[in-house]
Short mmCIF file of C-alpha atoms and ligand atoms in Angstrom, two decimals:
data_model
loop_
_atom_site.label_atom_id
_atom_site.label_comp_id
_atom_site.label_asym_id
_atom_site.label_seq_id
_atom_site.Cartn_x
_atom_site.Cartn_y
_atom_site.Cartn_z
CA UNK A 1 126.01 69.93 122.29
CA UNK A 2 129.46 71.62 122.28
CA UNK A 3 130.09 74.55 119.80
CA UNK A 4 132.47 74.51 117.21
CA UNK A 5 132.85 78.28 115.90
CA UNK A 6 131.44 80.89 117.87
CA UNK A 7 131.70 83.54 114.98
CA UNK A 8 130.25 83.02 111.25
CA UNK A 9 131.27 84.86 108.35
CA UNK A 10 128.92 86.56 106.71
CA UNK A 11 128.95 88.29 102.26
CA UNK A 12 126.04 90.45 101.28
CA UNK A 13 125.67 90.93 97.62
CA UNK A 14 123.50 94.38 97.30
CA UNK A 15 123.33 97.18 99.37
CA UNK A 16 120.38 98.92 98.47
CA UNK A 17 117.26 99.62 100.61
CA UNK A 18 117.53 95.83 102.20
CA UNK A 19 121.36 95.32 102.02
CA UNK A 20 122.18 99.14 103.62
CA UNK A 21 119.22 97.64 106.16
CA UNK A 22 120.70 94.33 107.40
CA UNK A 23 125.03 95.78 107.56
CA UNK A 24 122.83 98.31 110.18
CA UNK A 25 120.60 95.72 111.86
CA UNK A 26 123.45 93.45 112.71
CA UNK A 27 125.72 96.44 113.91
CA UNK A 28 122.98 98.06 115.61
CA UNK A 29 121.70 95.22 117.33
CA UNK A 30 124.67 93.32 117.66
CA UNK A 31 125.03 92.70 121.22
CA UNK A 32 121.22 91.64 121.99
CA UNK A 33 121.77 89.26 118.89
CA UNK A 34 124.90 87.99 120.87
CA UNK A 35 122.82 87.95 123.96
CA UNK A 36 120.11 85.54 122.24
CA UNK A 37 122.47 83.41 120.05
CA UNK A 38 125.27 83.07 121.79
CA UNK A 39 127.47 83.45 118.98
CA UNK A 40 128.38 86.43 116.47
CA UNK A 41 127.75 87.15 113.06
CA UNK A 42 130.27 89.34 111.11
CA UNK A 43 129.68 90.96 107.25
CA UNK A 44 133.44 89.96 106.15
CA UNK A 45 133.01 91.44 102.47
CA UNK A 46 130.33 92.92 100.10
CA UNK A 47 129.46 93.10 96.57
CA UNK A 48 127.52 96.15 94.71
CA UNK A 49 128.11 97.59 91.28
CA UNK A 50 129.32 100.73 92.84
CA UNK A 51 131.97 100.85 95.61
CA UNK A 52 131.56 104.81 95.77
CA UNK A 53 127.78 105.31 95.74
CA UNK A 54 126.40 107.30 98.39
CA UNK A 55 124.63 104.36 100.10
CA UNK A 56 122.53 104.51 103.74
CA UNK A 57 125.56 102.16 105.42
CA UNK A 58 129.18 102.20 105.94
CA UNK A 59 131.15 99.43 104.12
CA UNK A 60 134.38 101.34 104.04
CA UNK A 61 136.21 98.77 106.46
CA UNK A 62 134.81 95.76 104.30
CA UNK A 63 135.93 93.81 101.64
CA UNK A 64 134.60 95.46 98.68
CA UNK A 65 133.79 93.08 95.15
CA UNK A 66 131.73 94.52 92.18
CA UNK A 67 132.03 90.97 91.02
CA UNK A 68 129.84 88.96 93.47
CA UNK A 69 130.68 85.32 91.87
CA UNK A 70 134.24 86.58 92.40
CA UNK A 71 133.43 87.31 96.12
CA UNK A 72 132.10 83.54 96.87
CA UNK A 73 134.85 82.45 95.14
CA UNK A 74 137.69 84.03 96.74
CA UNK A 75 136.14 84.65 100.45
CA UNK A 76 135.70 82.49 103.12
CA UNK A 77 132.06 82.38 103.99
CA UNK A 78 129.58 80.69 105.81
CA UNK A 79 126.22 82.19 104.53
CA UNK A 80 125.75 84.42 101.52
CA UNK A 81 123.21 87.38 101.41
CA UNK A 82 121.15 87.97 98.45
CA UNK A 83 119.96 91.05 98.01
CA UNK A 84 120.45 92.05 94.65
CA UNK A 85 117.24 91.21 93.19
CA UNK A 86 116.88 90.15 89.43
CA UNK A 87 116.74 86.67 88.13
CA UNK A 88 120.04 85.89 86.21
CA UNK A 89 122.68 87.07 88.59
CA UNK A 90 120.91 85.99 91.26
CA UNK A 91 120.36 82.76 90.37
CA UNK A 92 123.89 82.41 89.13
CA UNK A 93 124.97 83.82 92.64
CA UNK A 94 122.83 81.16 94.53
CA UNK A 95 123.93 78.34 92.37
CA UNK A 96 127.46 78.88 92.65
CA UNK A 97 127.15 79.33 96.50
CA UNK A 98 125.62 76.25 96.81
CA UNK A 99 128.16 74.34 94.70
CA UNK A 100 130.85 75.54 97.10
CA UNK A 101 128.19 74.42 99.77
CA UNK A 102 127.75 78.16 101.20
CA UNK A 103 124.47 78.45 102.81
CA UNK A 104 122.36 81.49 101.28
CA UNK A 105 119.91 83.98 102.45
CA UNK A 106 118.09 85.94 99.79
CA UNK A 107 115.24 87.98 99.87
CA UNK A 108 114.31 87.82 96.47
CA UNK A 109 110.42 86.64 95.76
CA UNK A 110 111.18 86.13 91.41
CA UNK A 111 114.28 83.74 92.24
CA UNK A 112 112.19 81.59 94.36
CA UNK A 113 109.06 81.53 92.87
CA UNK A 114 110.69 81.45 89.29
CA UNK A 115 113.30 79.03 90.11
CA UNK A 116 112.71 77.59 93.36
CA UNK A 117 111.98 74.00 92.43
CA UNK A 118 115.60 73.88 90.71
CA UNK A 119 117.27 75.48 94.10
CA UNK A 120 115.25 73.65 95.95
CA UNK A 121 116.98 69.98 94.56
CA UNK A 122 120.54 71.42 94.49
CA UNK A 123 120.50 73.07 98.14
CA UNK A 124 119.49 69.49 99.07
CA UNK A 125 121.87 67.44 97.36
CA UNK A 126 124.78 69.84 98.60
CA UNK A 127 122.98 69.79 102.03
CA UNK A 128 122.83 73.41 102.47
CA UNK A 129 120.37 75.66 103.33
CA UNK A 130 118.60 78.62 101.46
CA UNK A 131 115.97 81.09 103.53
CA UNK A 132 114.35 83.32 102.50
CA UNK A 133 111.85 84.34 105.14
CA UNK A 134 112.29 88.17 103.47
CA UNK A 135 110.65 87.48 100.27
CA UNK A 136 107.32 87.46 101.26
CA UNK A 137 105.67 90.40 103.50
CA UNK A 138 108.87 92.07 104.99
CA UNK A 139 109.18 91.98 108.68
CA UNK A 140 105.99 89.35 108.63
CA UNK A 141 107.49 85.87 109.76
CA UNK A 142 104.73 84.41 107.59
CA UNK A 143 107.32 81.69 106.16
CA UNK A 144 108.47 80.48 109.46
CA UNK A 145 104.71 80.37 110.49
CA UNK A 146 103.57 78.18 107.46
CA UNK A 147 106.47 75.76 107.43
CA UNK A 148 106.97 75.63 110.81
CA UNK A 149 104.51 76.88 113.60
CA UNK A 150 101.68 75.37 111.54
CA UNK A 151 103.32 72.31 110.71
CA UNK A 152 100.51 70.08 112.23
CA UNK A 153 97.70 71.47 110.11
CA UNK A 154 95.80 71.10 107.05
CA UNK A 155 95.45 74.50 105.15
CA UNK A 156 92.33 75.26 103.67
CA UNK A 157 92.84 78.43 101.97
CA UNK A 158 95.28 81.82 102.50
CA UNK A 159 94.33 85.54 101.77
CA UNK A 160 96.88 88.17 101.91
CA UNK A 161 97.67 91.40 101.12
CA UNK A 162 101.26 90.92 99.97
CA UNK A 163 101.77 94.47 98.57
CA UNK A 164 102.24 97.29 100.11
CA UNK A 165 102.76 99.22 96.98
CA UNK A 166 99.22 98.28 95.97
CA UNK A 167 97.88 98.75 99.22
CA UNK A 168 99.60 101.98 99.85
CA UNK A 169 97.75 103.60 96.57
CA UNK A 170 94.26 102.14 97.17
CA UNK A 171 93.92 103.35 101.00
CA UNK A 172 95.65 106.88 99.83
CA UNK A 173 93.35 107.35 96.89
CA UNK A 174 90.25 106.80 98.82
CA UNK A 175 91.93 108.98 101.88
CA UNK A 176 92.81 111.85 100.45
CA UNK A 177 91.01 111.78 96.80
CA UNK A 178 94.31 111.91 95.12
CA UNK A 179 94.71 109.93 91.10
CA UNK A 180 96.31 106.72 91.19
CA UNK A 181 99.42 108.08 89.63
CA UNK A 182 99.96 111.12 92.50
CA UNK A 183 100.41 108.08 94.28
CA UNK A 184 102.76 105.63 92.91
CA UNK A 185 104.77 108.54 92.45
CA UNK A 186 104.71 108.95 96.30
CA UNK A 187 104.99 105.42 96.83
CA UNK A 188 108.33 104.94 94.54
CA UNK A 189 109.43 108.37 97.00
CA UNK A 190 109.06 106.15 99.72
CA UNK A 191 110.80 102.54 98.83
CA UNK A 192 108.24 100.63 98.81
CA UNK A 193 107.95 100.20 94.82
CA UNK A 194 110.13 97.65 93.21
CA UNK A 195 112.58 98.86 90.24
CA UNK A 196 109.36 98.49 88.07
CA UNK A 197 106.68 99.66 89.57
CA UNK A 198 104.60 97.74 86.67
CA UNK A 199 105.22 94.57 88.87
CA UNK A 200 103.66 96.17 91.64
CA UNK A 201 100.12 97.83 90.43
CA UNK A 202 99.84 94.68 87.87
CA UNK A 203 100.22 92.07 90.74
CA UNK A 204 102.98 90.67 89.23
CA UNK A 205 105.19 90.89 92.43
CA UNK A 206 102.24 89.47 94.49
CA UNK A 207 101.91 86.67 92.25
CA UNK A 208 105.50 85.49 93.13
CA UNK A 209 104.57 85.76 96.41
CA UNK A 210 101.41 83.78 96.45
CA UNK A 211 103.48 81.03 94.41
CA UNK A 212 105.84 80.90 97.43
CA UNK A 213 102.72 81.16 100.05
CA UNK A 214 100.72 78.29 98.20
CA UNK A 215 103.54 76.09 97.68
CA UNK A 216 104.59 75.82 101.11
CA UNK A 217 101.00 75.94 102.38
CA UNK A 218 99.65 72.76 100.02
CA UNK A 219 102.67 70.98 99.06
CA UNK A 220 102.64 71.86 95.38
CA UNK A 221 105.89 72.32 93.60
CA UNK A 222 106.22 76.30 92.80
CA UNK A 223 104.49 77.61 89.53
CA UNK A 224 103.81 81.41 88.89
CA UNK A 225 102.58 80.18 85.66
CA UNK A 226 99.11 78.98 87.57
CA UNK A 227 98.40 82.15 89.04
CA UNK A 228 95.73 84.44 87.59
CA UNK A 229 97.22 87.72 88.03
CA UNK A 230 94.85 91.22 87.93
CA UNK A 231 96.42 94.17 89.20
CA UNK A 232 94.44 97.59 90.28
CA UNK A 233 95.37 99.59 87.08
CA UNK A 234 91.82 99.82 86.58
CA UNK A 235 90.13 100.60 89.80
CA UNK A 236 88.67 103.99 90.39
CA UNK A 237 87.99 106.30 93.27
CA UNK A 238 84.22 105.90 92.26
CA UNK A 239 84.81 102.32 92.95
CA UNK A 240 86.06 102.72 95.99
CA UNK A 241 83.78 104.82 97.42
CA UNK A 242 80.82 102.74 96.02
CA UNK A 243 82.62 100.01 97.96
CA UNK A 244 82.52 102.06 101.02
CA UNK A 245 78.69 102.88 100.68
CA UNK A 246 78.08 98.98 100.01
CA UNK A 247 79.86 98.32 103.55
CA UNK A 248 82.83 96.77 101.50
CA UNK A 249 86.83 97.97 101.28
CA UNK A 250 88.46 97.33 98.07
CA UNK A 251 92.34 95.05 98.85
CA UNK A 252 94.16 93.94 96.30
CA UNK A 253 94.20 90.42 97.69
CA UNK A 254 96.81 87.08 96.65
CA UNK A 255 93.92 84.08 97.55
CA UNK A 256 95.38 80.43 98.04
CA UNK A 257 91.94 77.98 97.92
CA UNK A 258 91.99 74.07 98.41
CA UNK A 259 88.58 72.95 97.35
CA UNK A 260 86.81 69.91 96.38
CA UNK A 261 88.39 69.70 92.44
CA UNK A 262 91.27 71.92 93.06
CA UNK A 263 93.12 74.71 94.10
CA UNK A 264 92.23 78.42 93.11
CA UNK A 265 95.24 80.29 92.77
CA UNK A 266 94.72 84.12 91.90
CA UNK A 267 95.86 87.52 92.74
CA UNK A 268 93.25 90.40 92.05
CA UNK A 269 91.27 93.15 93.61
CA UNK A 270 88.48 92.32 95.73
CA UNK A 271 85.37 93.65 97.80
CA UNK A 272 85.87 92.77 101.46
CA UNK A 273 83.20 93.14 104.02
CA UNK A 274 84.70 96.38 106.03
CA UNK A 275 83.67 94.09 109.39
CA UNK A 276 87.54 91.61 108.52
CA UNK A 277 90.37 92.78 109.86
CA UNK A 278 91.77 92.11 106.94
CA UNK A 279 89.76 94.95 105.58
CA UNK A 280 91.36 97.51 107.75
CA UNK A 281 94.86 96.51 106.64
CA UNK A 282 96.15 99.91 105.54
CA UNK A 283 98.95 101.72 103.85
CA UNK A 284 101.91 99.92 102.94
CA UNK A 285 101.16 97.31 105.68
CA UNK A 286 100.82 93.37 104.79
CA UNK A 287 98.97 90.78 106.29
CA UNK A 288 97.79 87.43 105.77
CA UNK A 289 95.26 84.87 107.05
CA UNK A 290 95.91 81.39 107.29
CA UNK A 291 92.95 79.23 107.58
CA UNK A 292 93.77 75.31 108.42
CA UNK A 293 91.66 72.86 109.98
CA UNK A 294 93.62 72.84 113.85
CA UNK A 295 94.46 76.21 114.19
CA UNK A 296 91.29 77.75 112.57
CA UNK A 297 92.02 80.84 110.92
CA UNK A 298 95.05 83.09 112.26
CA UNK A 299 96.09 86.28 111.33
CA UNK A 300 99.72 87.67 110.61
CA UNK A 301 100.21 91.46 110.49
CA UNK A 302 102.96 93.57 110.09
CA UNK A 303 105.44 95.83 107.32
CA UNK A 304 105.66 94.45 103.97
CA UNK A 305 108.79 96.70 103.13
CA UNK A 306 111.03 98.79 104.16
CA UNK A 307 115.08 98.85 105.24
CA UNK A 308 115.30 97.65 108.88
CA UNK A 309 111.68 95.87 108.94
CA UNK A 310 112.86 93.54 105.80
CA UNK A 311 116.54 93.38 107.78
CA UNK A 312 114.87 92.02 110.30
CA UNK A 313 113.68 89.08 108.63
CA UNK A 314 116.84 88.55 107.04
CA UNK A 315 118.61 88.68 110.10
CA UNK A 316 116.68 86.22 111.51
CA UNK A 317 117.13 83.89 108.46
CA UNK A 318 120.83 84.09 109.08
CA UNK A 319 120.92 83.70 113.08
CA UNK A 320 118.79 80.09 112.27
CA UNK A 321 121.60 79.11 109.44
CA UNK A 322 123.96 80.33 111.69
CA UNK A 323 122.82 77.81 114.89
CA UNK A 324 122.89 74.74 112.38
CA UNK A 325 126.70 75.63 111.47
CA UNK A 326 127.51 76.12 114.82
CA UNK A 327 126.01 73.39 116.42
CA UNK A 328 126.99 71.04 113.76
CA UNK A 329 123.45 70.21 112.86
CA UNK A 330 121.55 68.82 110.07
CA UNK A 331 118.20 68.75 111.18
CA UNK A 332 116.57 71.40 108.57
CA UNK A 333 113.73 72.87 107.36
CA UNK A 334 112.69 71.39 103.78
CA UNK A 335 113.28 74.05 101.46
CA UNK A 336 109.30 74.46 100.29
CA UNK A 337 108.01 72.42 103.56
CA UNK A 338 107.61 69.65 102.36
CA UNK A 339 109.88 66.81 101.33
CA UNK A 340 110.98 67.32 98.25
CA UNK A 341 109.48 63.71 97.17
CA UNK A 342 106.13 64.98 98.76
CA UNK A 343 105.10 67.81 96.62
CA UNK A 344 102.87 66.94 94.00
CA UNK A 345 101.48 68.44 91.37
CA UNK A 346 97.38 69.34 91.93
CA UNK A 347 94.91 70.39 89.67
CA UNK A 348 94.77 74.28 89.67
CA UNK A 349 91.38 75.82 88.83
CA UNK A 350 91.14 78.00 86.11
CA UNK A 351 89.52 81.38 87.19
CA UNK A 352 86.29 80.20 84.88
CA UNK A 353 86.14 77.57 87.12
CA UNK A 354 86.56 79.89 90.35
CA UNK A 355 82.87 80.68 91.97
CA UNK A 356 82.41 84.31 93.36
CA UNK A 357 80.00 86.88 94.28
CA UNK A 358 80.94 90.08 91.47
CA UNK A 359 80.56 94.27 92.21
CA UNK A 360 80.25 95.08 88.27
CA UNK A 361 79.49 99.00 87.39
CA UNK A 362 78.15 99.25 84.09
CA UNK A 363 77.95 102.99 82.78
CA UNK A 364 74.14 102.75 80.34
CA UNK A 365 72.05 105.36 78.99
CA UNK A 366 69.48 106.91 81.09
CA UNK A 367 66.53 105.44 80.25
CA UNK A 368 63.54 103.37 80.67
CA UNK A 369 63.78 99.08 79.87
CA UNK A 370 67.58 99.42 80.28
CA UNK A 371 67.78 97.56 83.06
CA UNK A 372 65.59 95.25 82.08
CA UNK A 373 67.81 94.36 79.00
CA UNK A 374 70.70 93.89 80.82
CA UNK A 375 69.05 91.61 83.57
CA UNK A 376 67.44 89.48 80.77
CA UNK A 377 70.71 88.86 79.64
CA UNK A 378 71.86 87.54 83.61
CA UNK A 379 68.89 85.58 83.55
CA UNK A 380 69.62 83.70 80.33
CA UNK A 381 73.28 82.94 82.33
CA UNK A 382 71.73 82.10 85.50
CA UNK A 383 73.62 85.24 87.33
CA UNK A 384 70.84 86.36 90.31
CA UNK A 385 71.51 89.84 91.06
CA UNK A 386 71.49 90.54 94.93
CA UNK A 387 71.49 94.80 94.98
CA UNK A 388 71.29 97.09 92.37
CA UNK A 389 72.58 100.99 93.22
CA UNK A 390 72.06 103.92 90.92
CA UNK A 391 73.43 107.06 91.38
CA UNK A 392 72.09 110.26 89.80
CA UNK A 393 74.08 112.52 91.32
CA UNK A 394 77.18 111.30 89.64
CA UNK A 395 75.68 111.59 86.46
CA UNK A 396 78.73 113.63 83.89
CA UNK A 397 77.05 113.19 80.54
CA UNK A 398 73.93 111.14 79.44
CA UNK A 399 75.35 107.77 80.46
CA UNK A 400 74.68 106.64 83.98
CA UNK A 401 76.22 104.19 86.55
CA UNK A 402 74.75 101.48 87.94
CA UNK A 403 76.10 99.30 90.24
CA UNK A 404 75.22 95.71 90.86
CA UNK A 405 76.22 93.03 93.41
CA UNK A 406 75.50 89.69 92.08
CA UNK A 407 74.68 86.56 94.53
CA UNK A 408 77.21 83.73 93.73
CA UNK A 409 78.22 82.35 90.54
CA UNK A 410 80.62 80.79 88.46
CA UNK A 411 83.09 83.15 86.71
CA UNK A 412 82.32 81.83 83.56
CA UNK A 413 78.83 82.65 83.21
CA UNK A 414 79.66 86.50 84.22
CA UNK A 415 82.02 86.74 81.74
CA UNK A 416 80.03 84.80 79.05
CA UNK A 417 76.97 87.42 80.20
CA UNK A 418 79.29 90.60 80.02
CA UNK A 419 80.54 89.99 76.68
CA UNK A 420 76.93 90.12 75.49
CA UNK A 421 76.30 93.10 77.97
CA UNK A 422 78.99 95.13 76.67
CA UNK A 423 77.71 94.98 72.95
CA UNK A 424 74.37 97.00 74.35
CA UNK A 425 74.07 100.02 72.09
CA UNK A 426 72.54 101.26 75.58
CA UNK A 427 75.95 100.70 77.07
CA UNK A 428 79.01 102.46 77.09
CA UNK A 429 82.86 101.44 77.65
CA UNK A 430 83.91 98.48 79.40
CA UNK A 431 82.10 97.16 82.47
CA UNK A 432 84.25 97.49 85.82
CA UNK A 433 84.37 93.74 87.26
CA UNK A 434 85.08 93.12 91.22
CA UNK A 435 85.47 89.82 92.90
CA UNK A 436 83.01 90.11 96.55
CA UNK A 437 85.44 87.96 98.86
CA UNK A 438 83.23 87.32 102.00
CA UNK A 439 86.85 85.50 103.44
CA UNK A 440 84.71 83.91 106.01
CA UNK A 441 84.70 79.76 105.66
N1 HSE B 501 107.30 96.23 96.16
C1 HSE B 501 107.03 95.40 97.27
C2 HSE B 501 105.75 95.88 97.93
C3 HSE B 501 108.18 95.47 98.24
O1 HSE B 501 105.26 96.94 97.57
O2 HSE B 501 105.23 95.18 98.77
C4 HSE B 501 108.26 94.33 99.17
O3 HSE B 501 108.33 93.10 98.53
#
């Protein structure tokens, strides 16, 4: 196939932590990009609020635009960087790239999992392409993997940790015994927090995630909406080191299930035997596990954030838009994997519906029949209790912890039997509840 441009012209909207990290990746790597390619790639113009902010890249001998819709429509580009983040302007930055048939690039998880399935159906019937292999865990080609290397296969369920903010604060509380808000603050510090950090801790930015990961994993059209979303606001270094002694680390986890009547969809904390690797995913690190029925399950592994590690993902979005346009072809990727006529709707389980083994700590008083009020009470729901764990030396005033592991159940019984639990004179405060995820069919 003969080329017909060896060079494509490149605008990046945002130049903040990812932005600053791609104008660098494709200077500093430019030749070995060259080298694998066979073509270049040149940033022709940008687009931030501020031309004179102090910024970690030089865009002094670029075309400068605080206007970004003014950018695509004055410039002659090939592709379009996203990396603003936001909803509005983004979308309205996407949408008119795509009417003036401008590939785009964007790294931004709430455009595509908030309006995806719209994108989606224009970037076809302009026939462009929008990536966005950067969205979900950073420098992890997890994207690629799904709708591509895995193509072949039936997927049966994904687990992931698919934020590092959240991941970062769990292993550094239980590491160095510091509060939960010592270390989001050292976390923001650090980059790895979105703008609010509330989207982080409350799972919120996983959740867009997972709606991208389980879209393109079972063919469903994207909906956040579905996804039962618990962040780790209220897990506790007593938690986590009651975890420990049980053999168990607590991940905030983003689960994708295909069962029998449905698909589970939910993002939430979670026990995980210590013996899974994904158990010994630490710090701001990602990973996910793909189980389908060829493959078997396979593990990806790798930075969730950062400047050059989400570059790199971007970069490599671009360099595949970049082939098609210079090779003239048309053979693409569907946007969510699937063709757009093949995703269909499925019936997503409601977390009632979702069966689990449960860590619950329940602080009572200290003293005799308790426990065997608040096991009646499991009994009468059918909940079997596996191991019980008491723990006098952490006793601070006359109430007690006790923590239980139940055998499996559905959710709806445990949270039928804790309502009547909880309204135990002989109990106190709200019982902690922790999905057991054994992440091992
Ligand atoms: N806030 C996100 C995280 C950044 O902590 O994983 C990458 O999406």
């Amino acid at each position: 196939m003969t080329m017909n441009k060896n060079k494509i012209k490149i605008g990046v909207v945002g130049l903040g932590t990812v932005g600053s990290g791609v104008i660098n990746l494709l200077e500093k790597n430019k030749a070995e990009i060259e080298k694998r390619s066979g073509f270049s790639i040149e940033v022709t113009c940008v687009s931030a609020a501020n031309k004179d902010k102090k910024r970690d890249c030089d865009v002094s001998n670029l075309k400068f635009y605080n206007n970004p819709l003014e950018m695509i429509e004055l410039e002659d580009i090939d592709i379009i960087v996203e990396l603003m983040g936001g909803e509005s302007l983004a979308k309205d930055i996407v949408l008119k790239a795509l009417e003036k048939k401008i590939h785009v690039v964007t790294a931004n998880k709430a455009l595509i999992a908030l309006h995806g399935n719209e994108i989606s159906k224009i970037a076809e019937n302009n026939k462009c392409d929008v990536a966005y292999e950067a969205s979900v865990a950073g420098a992890v080609p997890i994207i690629k993997v799904i709708r591509e290397s895995l193509n072949a296969n039936i997927i049966h369920w994904i687990a992931g940790i698919i934020n590092g903010t959240t991941n970062y604060i769990l292993t550094e509380m239980l590491k160095s015994k510091k509060s939960f808000g010592e270390v989001l603050k050292e976390a923001q510090a650090l980059g790895y927090a979105e703008a609010d950090p509330a989207f982080d801790v409350g799972g919120i930015d996983a959740a867009h995630k997972l709606t991208i990961l389980s879209s393109i994993s079972f063919g469903i059209p994207l909906n956040f909406n579905a996804i039962y979303i618990e962040g780790i606001e209220d897990i506790e270094l007593v938690d986590l080191n009651y975890a420990k002694e049980l053999g168990y680390a607590i991940k905030h986890l983003a689960i994708g299930r295909k069962n029998a009547t449905g698909i589970e969809l939910r993002v939430h904390p979670c026990l995980i035997p210590k013996s899974r690797l994904l158990a010994n995913v630490d710090g701001v690190k990602n990973a996910v596990v793909v189980s389908s029925d060829a493959a078997g399950p396979t593990l990806y592994y790798g930075a969730g954030a950062g400047s050059l590690a989400t570059a790199s993902s971007v970069v490599s979005d671009i360099i595949d838009i970049s082939r098609k346009i210079i090779f003239k072809s048309n053979a693409s990727v569907p946007l969510l994997g699937y063709q757009v006529d093949d995703l269909k709707e499925q019936n997503i389980l409601d977390i009632k519906e979702v069966e689990s083994r449960y860590y619950l700590r329940i602080r009572v008083t200290n003293r005799p029949g308790v426990l065997a009020e608040i096991t009646k009470i499991f009994g009468s729901k059918s909940i079997s209790i596996e191991s019980i764990l008491q723990k006098e030396d952490l006793i601070s005033d006359k109430f007690v912890p006790i923590v239980l592991v139940t055998h499996t159940v559905i959710e709806k019984n445990i949270f039928d039997a804790l309502i009547d639990i909880e309204k135990l004179d002989v109990v106190k405060g709200k019982i902690v509840k922790i999905r057991i995820e054994e992440l091992d069919s």
